[in-house]
PDB file of C-alpha atoms in Angstrom:
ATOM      1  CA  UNK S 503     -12.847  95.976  76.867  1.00 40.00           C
ATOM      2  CA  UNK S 504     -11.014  99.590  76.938  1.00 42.00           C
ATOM      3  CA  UNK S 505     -13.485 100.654  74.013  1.00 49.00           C
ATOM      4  CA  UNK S 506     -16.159 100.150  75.540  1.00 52.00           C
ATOM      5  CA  UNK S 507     -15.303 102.077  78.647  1.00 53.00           C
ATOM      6  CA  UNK S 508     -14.496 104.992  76.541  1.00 56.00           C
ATOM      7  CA  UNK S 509     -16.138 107.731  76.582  1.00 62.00           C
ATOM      8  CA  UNK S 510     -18.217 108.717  73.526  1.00 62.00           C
ATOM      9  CA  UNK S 511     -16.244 111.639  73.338  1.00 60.00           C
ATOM     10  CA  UNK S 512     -12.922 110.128  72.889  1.00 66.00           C
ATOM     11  CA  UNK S 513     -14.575 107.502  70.802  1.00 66.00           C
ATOM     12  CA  UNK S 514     -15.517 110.108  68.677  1.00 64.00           C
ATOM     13  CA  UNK S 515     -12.063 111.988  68.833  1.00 65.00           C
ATOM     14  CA  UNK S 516     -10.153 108.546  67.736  1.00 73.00           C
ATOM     15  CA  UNK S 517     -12.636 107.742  64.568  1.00 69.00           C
ATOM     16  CA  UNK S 518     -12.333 111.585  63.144  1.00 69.00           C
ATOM     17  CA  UNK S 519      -8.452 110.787  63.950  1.00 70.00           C
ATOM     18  CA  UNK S 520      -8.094 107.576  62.357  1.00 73.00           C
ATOM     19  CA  UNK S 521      -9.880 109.357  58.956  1.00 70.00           C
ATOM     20  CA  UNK S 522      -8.074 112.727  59.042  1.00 69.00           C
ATOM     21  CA  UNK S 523      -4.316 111.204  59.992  1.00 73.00           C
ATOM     22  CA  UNK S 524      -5.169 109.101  56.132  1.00 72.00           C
ATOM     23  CA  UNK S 525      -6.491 112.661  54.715  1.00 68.00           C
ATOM     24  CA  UNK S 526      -3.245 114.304  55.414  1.00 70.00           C
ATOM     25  CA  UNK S 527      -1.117 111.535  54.538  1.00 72.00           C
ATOM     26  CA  UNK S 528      -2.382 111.530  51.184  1.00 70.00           C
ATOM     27  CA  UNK S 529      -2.683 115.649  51.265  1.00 67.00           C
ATOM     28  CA  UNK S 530       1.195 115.901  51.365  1.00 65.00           C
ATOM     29  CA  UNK S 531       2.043 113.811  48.543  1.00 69.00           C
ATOM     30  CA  UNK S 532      -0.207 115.958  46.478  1.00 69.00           C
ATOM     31  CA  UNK S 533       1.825 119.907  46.847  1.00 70.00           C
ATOM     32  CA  UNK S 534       0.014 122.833  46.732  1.00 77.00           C
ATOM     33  CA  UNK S 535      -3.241 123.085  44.581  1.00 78.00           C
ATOM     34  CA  UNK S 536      -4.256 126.578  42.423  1.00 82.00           C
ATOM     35  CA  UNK S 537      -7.113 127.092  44.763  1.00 81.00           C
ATOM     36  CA  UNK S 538      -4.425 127.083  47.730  1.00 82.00           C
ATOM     37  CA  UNK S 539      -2.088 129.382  45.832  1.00 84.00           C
ATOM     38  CA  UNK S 540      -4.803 131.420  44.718  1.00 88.00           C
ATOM     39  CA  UNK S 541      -6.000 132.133  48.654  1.00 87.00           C
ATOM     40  CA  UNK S 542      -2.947 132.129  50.130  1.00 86.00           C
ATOM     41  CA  UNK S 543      -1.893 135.504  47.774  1.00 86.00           C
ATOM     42  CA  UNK S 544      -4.815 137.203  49.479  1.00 89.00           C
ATOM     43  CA  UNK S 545      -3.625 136.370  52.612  1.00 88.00           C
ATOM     44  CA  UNK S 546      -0.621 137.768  51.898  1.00 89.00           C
ATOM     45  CA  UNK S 547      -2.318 141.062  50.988  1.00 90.00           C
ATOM     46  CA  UNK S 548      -4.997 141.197  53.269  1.00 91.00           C
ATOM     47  CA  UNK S 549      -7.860 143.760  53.317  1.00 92.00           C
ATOM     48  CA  UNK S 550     -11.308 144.202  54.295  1.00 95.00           C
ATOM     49  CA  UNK S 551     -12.697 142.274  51.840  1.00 94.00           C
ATOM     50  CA  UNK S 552     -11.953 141.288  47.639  1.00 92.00           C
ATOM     51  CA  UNK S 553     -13.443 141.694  44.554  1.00 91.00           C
ATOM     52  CA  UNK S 554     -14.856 137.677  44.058  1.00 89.00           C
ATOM     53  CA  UNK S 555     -15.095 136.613  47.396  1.00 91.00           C
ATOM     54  CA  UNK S 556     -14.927 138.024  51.253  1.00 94.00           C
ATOM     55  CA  UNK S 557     -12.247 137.984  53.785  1.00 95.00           C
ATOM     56  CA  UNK S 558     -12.466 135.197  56.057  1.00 96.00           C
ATOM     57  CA  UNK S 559     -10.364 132.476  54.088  1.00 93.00           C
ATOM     58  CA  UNK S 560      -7.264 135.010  53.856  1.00 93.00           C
ATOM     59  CA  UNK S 561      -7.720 135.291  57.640  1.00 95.00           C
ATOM     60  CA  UNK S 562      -7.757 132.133  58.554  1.00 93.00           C
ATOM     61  CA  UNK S 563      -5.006 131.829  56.774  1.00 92.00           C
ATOM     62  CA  UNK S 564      -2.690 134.442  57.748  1.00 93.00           C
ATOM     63  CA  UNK S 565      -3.447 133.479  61.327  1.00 92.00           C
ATOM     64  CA  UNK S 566      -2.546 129.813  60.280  1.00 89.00           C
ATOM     65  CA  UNK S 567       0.922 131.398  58.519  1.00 89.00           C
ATOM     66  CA  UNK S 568       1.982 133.476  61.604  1.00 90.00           C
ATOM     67  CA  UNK S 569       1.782 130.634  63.623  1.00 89.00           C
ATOM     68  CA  UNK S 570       2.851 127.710  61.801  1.00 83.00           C
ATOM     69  CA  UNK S 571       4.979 129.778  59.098  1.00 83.00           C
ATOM     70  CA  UNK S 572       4.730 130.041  55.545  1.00 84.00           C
ATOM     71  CA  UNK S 573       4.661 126.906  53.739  1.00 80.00           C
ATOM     72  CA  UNK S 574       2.723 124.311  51.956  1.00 81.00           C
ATOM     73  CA  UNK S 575       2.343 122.575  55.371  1.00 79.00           C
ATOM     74  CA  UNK S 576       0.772 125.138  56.978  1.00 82.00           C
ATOM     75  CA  UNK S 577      -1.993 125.990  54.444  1.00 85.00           C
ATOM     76  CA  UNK S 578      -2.487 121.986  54.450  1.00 82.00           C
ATOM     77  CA  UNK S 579      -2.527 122.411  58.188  1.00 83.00           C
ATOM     78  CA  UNK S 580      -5.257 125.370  57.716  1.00 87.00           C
ATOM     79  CA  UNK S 581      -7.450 122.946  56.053  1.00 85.00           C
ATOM     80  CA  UNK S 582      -6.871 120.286  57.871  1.00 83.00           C
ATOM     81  CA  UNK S 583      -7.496 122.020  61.599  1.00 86.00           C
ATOM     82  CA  UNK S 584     -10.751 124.280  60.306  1.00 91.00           C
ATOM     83  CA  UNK S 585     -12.417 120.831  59.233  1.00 86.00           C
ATOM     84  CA  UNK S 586     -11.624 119.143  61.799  1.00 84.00           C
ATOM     85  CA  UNK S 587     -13.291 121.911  64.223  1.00 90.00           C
ATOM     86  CA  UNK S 588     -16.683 122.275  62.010  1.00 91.00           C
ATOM     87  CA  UNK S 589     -17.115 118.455  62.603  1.00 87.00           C
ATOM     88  CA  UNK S 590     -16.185 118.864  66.533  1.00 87.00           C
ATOM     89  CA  UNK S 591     -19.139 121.699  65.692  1.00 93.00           C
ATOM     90  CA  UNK S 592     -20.988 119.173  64.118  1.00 93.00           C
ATOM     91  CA  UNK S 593     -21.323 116.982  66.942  1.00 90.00           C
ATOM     92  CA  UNK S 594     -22.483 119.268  69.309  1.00 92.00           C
ATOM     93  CA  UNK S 595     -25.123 120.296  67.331  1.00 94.00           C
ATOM     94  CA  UNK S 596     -26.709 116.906  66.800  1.00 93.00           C
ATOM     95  CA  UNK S 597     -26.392 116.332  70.203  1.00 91.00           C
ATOM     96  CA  UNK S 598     -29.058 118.954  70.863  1.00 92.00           C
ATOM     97  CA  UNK S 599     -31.291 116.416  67.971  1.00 91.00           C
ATOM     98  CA  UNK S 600     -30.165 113.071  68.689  1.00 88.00           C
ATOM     99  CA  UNK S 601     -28.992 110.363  71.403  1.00 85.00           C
ATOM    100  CA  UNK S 602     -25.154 110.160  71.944  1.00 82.00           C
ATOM    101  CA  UNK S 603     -24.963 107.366  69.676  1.00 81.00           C
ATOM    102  CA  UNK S 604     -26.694 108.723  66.730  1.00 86.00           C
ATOM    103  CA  UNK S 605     -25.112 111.961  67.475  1.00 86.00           C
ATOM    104  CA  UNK S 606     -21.593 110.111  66.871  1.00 82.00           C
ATOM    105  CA  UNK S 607     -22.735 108.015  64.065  1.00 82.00           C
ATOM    106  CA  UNK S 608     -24.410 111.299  61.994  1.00 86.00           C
ATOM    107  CA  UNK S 609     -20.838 113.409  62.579  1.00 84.00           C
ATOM    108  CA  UNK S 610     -18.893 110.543  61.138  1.00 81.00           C
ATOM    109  CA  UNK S 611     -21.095 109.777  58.208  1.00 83.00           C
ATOM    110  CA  UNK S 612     -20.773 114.141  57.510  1.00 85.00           C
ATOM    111  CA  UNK S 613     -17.524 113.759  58.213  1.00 80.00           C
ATOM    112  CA  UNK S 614     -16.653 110.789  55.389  1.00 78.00           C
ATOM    113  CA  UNK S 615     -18.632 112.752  52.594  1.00 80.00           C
ATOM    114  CA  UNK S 616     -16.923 114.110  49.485  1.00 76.00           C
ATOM    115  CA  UNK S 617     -18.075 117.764  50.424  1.00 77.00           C
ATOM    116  CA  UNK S 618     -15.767 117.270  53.887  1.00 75.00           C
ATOM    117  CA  UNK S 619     -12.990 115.424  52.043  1.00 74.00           C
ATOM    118  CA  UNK S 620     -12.569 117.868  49.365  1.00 74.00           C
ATOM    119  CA  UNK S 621     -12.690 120.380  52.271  1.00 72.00           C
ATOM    120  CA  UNK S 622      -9.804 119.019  54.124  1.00 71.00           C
ATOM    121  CA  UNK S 623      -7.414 118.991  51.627  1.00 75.00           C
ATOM    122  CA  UNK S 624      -8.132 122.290  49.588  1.00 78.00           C
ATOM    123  CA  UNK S 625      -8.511 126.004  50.073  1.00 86.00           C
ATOM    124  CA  UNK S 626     -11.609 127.445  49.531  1.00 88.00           C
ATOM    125  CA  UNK S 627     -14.421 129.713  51.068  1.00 91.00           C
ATOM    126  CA  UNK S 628     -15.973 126.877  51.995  1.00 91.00           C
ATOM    127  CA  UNK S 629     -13.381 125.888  55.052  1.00 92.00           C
ATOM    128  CA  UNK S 630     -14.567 128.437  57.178  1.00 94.00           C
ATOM    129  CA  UNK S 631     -18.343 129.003  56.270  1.00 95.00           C
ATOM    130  CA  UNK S 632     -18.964 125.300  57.170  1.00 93.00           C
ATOM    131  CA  UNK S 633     -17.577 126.310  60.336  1.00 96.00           C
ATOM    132  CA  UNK S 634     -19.134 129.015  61.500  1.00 97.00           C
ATOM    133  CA  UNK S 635     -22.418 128.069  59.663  1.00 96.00           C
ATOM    134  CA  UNK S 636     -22.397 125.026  61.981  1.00 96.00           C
ATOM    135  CA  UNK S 637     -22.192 127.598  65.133  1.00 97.00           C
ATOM    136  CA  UNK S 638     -24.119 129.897  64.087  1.00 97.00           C
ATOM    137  CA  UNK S 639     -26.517 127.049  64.095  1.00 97.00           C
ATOM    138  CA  UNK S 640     -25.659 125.676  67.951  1.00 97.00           C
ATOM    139  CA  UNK S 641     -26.242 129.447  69.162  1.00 96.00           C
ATOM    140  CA  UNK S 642     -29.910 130.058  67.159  1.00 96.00           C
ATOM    141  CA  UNK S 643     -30.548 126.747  68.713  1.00 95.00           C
ATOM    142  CA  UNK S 644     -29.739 128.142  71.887  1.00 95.00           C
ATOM    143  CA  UNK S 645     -30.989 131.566  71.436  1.00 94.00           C
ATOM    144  CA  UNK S 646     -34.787 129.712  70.561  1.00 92.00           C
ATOM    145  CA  UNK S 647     -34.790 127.073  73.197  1.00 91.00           C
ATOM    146  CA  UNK S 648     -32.999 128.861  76.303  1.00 89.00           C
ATOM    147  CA  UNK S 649     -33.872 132.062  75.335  1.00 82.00           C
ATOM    148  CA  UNK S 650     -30.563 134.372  77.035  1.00 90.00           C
ATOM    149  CA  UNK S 651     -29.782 137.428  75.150  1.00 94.00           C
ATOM    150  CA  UNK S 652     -26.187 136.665  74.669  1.00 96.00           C
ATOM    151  CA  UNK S 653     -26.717 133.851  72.718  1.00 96.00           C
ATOM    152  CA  UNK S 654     -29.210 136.119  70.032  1.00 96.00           C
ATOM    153  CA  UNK S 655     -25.847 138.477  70.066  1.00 97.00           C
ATOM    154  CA  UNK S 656     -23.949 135.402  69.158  1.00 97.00           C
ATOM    155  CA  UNK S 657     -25.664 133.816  66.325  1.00 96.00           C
ATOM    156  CA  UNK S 658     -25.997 137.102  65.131  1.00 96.00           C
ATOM    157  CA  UNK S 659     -22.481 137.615  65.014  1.00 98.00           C
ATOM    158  CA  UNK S 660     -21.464 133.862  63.895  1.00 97.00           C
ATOM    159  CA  UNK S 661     -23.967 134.484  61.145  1.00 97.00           C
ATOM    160  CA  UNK S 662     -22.102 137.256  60.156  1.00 97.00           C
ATOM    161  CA  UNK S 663     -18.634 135.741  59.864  1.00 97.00           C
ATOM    162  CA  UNK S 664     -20.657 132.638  57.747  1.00 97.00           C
ATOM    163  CA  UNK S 665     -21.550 135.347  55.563  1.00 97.00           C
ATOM    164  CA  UNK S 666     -17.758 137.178  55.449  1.00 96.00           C
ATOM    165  CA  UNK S 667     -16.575 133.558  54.865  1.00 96.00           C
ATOM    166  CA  UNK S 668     -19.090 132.812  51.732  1.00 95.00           C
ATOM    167  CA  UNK S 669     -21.649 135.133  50.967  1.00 95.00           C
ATOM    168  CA  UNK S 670     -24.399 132.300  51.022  1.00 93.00           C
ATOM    169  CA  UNK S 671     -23.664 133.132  54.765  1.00 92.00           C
ATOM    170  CA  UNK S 672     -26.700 135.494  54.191  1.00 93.00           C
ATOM    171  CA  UNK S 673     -29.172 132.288  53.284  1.00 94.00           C
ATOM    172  CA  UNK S 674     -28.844 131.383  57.814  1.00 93.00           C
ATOM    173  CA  UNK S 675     -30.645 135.416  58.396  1.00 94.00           C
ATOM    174  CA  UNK S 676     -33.212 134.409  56.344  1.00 94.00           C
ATOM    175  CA  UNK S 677     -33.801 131.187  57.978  1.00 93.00           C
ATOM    176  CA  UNK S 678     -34.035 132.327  61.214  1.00 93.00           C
ATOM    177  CA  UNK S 679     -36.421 134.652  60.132  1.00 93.00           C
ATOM    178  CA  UNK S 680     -38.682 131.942  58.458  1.00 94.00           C
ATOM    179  CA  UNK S 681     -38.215 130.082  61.209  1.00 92.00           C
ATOM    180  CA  UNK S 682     -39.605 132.676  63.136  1.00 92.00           C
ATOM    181  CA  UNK S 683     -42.376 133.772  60.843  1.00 93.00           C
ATOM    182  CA  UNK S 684     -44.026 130.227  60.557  1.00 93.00           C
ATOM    183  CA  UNK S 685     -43.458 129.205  64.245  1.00 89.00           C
ATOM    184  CA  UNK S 686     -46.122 129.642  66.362  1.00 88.00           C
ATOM    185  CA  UNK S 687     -44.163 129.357  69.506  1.00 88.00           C
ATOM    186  CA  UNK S 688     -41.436 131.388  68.372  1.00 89.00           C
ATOM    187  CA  UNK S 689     -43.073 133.806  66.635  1.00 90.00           C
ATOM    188  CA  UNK S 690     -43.199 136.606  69.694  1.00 90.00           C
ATOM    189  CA  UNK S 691     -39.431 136.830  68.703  1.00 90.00           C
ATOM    190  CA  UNK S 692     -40.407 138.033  65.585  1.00 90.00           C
ATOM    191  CA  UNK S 693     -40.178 141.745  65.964  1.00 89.00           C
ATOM    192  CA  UNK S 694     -38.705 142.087  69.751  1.00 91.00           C
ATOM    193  CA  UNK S 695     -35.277 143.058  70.846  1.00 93.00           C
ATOM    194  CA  UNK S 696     -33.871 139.701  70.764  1.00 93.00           C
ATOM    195  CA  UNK S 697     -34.357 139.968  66.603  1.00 93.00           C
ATOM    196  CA  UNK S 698     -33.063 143.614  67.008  1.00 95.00           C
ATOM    197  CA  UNK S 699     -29.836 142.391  68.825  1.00 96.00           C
ATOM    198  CA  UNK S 700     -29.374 139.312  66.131  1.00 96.00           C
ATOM    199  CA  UNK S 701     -29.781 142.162  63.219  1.00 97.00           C
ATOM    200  CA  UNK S 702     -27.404 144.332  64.775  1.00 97.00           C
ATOM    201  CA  UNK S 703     -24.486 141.843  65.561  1.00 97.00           C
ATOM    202  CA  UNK S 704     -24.880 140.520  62.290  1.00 97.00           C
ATOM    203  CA  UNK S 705     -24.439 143.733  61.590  1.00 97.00           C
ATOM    204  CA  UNK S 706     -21.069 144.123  63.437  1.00 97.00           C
ATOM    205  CA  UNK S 707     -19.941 140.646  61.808  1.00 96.00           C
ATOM    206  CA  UNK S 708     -20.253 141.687  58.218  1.00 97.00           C
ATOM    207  CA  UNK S 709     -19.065 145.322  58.611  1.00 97.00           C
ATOM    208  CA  UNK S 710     -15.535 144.428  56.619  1.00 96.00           C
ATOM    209  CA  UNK S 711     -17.307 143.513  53.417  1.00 96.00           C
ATOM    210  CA  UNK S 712     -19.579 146.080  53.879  1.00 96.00           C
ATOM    211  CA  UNK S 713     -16.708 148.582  53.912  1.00 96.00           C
ATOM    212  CA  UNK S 714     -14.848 147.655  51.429  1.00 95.00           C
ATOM    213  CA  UNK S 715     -17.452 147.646  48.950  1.00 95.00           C
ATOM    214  CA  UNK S 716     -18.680 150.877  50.186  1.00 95.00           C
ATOM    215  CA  UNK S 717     -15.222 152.332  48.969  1.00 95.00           C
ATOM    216  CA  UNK S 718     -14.833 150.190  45.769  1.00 93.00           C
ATOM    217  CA  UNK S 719     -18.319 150.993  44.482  1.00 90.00           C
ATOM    218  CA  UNK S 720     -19.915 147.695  45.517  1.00 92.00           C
ATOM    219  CA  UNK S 721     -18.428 146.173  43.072  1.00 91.00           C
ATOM    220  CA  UNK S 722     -18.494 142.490  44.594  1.00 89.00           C
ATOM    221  CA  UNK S 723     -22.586 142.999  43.973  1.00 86.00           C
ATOM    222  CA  UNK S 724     -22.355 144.954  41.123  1.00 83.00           C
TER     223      UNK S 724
END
């Protein structure tokens, strides 16, 4: 009787729970993997960017380390948190597709697959471009359908820390472009300051790998 009085919210909140609580059960009797090791020495020696990949895992997880100290448990707990946010993400962006109870049904089916699983429980570029991939996508929803400036500024920026996360990051400008280009509604926004204000807070969002391969040659594209 209590469960169905919930709200689909909490519902939601107590089945992501249920599957992440067994995740990081099993997580801890596994130690540290190479990938972690290997990510948490650039966090250690942070920079604007690094020769295979960009910056945003060795943020995420010197932010993680400052706060919940350097340990095994806290680049578990990096994991662990950033997943559990991209499906949160998740969520709200099938709400803007599908009823509440498809919406809830679709985020736990993503967030039972092997790609999430393997996410949750090992360090790799991929933690945080599923993240900001997925709001990137809420805010382009938002900057086509409601049309307010601030939300062109913000996908523009959240496509630019995708792309400082994993540089397939780049793959959500083109789409939005596409998008644009073969929408007949949409396509006004094609060349108009909206596009200008995405382009230049992508901009701003991608400036650290930009950098640093501006002083190391461009070696990373090289």
């Amino acid at each position: 009787m209590l469960k169905k009085h919930l709200p689909a919210y909490k519902k939601l909140f107590i089945g992501f729970l249920a599957i992440y609580l067994l995740r990081l059960l099993i997580v801890f009797t596994m130690g540290i993997m190479p990938q972690d090791a290997y990510y948490y020495l650039y966090s250690e020696h942070l920079d604007f960017s690094y020769f295979d990949h960009p910056p945003m895992v060795a943020y995420m997880l010197h932010a993680f380390s400052l706060v919940l100290g350097k340990s095994v448990v806290a680049i578990k707990l990096t994991d662990f948190i950033v997943t559990l946010l991209s499906l949160f993400a998740f969520y709200r962006l099938s709400n803007y597709f599908l009823s509440e109870k498809q919406a809830i049904r679709a985020s736990l089916f993503f967030g039972t697959t092997l790609l999430l699983t393997v996410l949750s429980i090992n360090t790799t570029p991929d933690v945080p471009l599923i993240l900001f991939w997925t709001l990137a996508l809420i805010y382009s929803y938002k900057a086509l359908f409601e049309g307010k400036l601030q939300y062109w500024m913000a996908a523009g920026f959240l496509m630019g820390l995708s792309f400082i996360s994993k540089y397939t990051g780049l793959f959500l400008l083109f789409g939005i472009f596409a998008f644009l280009l073969f929408s007949k509604s949409h396509r006004r926004y094609l060349v108009s300051r909206q596009s200008i204000l995405l382009l230049i807070f992508f901009a701003i969002g991608i400036f650290p790998v930009v950098y640093w391969n501006y002083l190391n040659d461009w070696t990373s594209f090289a």
